[in-house]
XYZ file of N, CA and C in Angstrom:
360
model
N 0.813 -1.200 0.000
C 0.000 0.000 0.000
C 0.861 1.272 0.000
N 1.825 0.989 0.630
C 2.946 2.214 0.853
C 3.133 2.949 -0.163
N 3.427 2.084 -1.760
C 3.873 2.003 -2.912
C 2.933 3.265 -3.675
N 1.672 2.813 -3.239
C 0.643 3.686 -3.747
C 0.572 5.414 -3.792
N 1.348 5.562 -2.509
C 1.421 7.175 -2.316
C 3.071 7.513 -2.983
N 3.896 6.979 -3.225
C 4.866 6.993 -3.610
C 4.859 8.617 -4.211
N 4.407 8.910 -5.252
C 4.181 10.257 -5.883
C 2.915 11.565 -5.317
N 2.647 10.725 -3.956
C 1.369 11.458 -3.931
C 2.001 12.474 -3.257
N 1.238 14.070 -3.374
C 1.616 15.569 -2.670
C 0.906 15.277 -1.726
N 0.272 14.690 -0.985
C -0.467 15.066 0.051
C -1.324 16.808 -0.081
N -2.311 17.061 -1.070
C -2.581 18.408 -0.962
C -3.719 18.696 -0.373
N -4.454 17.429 -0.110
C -5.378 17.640 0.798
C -5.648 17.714 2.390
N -3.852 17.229 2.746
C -3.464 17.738 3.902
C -2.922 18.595 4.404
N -3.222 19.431 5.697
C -2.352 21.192 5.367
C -1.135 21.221 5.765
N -0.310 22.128 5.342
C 0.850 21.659 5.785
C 1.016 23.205 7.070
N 1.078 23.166 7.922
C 0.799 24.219 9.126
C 1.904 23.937 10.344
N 2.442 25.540 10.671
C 3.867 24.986 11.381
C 3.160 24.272 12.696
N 4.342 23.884 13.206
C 4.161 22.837 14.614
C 2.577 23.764 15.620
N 2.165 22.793 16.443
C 1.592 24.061 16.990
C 2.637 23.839 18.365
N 2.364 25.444 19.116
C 3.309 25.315 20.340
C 3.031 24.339 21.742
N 1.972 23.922 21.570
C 1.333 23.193 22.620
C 1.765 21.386 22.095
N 2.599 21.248 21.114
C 2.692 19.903 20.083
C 3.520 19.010 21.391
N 3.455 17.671 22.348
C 3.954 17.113 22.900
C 5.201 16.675 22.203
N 6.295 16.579 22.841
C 7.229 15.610 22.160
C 7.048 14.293 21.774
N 6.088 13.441 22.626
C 5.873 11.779 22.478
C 5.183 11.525 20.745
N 4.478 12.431 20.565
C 3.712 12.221 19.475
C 4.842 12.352 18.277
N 4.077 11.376 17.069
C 4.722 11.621 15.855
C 4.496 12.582 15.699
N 5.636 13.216 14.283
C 5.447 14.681 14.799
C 5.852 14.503 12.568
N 5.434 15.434 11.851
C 5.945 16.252 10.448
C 6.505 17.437 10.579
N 7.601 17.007 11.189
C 8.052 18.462 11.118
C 9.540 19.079 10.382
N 9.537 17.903 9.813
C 10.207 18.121 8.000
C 9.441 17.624 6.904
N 10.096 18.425 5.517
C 9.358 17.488 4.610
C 9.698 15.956 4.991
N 10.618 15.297 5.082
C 10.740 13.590 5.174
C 9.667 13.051 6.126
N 9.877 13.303 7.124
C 8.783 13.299 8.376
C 7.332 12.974 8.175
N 7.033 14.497 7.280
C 5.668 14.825 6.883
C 5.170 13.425 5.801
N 6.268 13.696 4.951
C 5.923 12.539 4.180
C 5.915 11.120 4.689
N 6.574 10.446 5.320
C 7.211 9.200 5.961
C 5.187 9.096 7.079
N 5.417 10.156 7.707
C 3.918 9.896 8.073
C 2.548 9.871 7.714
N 2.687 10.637 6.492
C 1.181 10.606 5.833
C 1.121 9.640 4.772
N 2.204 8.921 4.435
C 2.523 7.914 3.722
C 1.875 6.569 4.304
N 2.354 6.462 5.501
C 1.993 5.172 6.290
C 0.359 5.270 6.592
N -0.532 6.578 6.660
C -1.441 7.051 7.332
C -2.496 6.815 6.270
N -1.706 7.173 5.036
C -2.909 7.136 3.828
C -2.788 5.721 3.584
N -1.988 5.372 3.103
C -1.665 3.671 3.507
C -2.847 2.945 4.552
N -2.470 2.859 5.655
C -3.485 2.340 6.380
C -4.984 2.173 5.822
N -5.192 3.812 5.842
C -6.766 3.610 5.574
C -7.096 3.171 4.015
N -6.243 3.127 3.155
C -6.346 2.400 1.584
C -6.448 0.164 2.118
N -5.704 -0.109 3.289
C -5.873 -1.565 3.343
C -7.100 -1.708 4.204
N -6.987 -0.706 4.927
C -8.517 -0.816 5.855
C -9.805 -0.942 4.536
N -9.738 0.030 3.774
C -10.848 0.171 2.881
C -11.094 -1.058 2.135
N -9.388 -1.658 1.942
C -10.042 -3.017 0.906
C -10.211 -3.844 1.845
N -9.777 -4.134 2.587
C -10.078 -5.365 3.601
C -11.869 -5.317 3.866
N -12.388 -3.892 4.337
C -13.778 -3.796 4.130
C -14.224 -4.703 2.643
N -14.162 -4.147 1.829
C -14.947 -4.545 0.307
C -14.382 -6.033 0.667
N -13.257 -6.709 1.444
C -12.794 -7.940 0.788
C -14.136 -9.060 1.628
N -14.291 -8.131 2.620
C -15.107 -8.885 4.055
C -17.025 -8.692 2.843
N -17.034 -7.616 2.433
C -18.542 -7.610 1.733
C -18.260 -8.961 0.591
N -17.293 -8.723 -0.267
C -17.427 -9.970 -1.374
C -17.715 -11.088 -0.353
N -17.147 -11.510 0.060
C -16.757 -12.864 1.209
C -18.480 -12.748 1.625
N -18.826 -11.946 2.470
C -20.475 -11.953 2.133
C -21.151 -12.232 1.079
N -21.053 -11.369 -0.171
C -21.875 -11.735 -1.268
C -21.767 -13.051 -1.512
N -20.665 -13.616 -1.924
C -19.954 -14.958 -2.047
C -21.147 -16.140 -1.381
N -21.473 -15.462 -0.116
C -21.431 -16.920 0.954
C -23.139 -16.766 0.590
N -24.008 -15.300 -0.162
C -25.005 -15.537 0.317
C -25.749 -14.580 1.243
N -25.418 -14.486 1.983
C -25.706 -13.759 2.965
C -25.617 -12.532 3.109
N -25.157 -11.486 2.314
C -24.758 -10.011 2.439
C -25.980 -9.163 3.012
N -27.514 -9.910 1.808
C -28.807 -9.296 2.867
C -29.401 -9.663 3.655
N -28.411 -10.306 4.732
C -28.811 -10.937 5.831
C -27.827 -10.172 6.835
N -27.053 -9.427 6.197
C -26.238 -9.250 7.539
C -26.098 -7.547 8.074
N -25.734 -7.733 8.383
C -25.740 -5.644 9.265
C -23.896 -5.988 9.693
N -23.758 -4.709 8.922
C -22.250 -4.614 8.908
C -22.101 -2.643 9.711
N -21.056 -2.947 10.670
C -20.952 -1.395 11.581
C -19.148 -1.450 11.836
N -19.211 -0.355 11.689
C -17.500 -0.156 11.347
C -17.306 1.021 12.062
N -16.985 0.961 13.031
C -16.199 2.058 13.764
C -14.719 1.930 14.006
N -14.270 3.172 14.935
C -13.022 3.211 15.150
C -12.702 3.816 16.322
N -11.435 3.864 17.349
C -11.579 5.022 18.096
C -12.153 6.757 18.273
N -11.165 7.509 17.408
C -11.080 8.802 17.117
C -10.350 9.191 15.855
N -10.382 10.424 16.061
C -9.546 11.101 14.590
C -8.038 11.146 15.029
N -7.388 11.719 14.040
C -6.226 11.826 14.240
C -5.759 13.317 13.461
N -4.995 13.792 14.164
C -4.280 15.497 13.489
C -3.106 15.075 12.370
N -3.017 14.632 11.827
C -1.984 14.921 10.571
C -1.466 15.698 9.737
N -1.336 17.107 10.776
C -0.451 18.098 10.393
C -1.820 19.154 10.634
N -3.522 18.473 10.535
C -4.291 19.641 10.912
C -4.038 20.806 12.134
N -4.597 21.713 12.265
C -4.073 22.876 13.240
C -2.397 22.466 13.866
N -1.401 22.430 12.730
C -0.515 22.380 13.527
C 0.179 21.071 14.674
N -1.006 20.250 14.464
C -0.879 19.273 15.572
C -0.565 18.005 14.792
N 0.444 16.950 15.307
C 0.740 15.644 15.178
C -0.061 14.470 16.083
N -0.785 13.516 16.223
C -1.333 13.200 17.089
C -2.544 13.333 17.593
N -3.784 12.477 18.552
C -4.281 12.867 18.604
C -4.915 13.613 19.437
N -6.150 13.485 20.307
C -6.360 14.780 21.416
C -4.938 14.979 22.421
N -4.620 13.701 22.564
C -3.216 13.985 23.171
C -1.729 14.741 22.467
N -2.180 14.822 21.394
C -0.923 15.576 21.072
C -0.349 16.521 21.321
N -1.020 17.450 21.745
C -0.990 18.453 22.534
C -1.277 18.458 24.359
N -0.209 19.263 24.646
C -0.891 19.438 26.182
C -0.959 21.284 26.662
N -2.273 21.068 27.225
C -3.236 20.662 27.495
C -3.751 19.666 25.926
N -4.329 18.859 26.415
C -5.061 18.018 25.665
C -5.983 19.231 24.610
N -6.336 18.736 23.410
C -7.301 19.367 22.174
C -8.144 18.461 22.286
N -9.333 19.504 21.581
C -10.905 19.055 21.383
C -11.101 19.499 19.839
N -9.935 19.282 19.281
C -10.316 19.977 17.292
C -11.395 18.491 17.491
N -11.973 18.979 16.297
C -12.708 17.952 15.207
C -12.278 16.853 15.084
N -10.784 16.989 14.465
C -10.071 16.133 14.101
C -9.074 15.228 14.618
N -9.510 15.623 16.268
C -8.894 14.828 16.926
C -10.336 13.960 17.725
N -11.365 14.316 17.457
C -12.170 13.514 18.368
C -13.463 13.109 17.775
N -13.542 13.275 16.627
C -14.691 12.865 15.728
C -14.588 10.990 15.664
N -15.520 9.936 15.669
C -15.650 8.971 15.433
C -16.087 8.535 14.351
N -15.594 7.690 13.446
C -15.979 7.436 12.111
C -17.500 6.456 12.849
N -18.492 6.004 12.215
C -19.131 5.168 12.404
C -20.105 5.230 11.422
N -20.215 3.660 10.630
C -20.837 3.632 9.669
C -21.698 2.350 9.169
N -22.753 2.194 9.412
C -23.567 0.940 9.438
C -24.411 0.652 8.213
N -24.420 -0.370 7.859
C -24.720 -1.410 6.883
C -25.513 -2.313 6.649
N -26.858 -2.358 6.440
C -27.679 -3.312 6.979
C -28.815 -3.313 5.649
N -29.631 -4.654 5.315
C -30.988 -4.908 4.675
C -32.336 -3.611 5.102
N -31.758 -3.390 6.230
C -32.859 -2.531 6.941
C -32.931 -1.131 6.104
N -31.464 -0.689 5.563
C -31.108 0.234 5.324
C -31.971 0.613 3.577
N -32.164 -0.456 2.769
C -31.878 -0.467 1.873
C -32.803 -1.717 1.296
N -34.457 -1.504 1.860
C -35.269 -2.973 1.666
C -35.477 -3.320 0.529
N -35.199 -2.759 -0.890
C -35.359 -3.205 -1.978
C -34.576 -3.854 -2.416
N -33.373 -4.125 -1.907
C -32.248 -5.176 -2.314
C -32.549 -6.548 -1.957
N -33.755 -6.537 -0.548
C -33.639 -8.100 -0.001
C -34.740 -8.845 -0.761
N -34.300 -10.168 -1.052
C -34.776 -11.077 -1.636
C -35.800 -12.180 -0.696
């Protein structure tokens, strides 16, 4: 997956100096290598997360069962990847942050219920 961002600018991520409140423990972009080396691994992640999802729906369709089942996908929290300045997440900073983007929960559910004209 790594391979994939190889050429990518990251331009949909901001690039914003450190903020002053930035902990040392946290990963941190605070060179270009850095910046890149971390949003590399980050966009990465969520590209195998995404197929592993679709790989788990085929594997459903496959078996049969897809409109039988209720699929819910959450996660902890967000994460700052260079947003406001910050590496990390509500902890990246101390005092601790309450951005968006450190405390928003993805959650996203999947179900026959959703969508009754599909079930057979």
């Amino acid at each position: 997956m790594l391979k994939l961002y190889k050429d990518c600018k990251f331009e949909s991520t901001p690039k914003q100096p450190l903020h002053p409140d930035q902990v040392d423990s946290a990963p941190k972009g605070n060179s270009p290598e850095k910046r890149r080396e971390n949003l590399t691994g980050y966009y990465a992640s969520i590209t195998a997360m995404d197929k592993s999802i679709g790989r788990i729906i085929e594997k459903l369709d496959d078996m049969g069962v897809r409109n039988n089942t209720i699929i819910i996908f959450t996660a902890d929290n967000g994460m700052n990847m260079g947003h406001h300045g910050i590496w990390g997440k509500g902890n990246g900073t101390f005092p601790m942050n309450m951005f968006d983007t450190s405390v928003k929960v993805p959650f996203i559910v999947s179900s026959p219920l959703c969508f009754p004209s599909t079930i057979t």
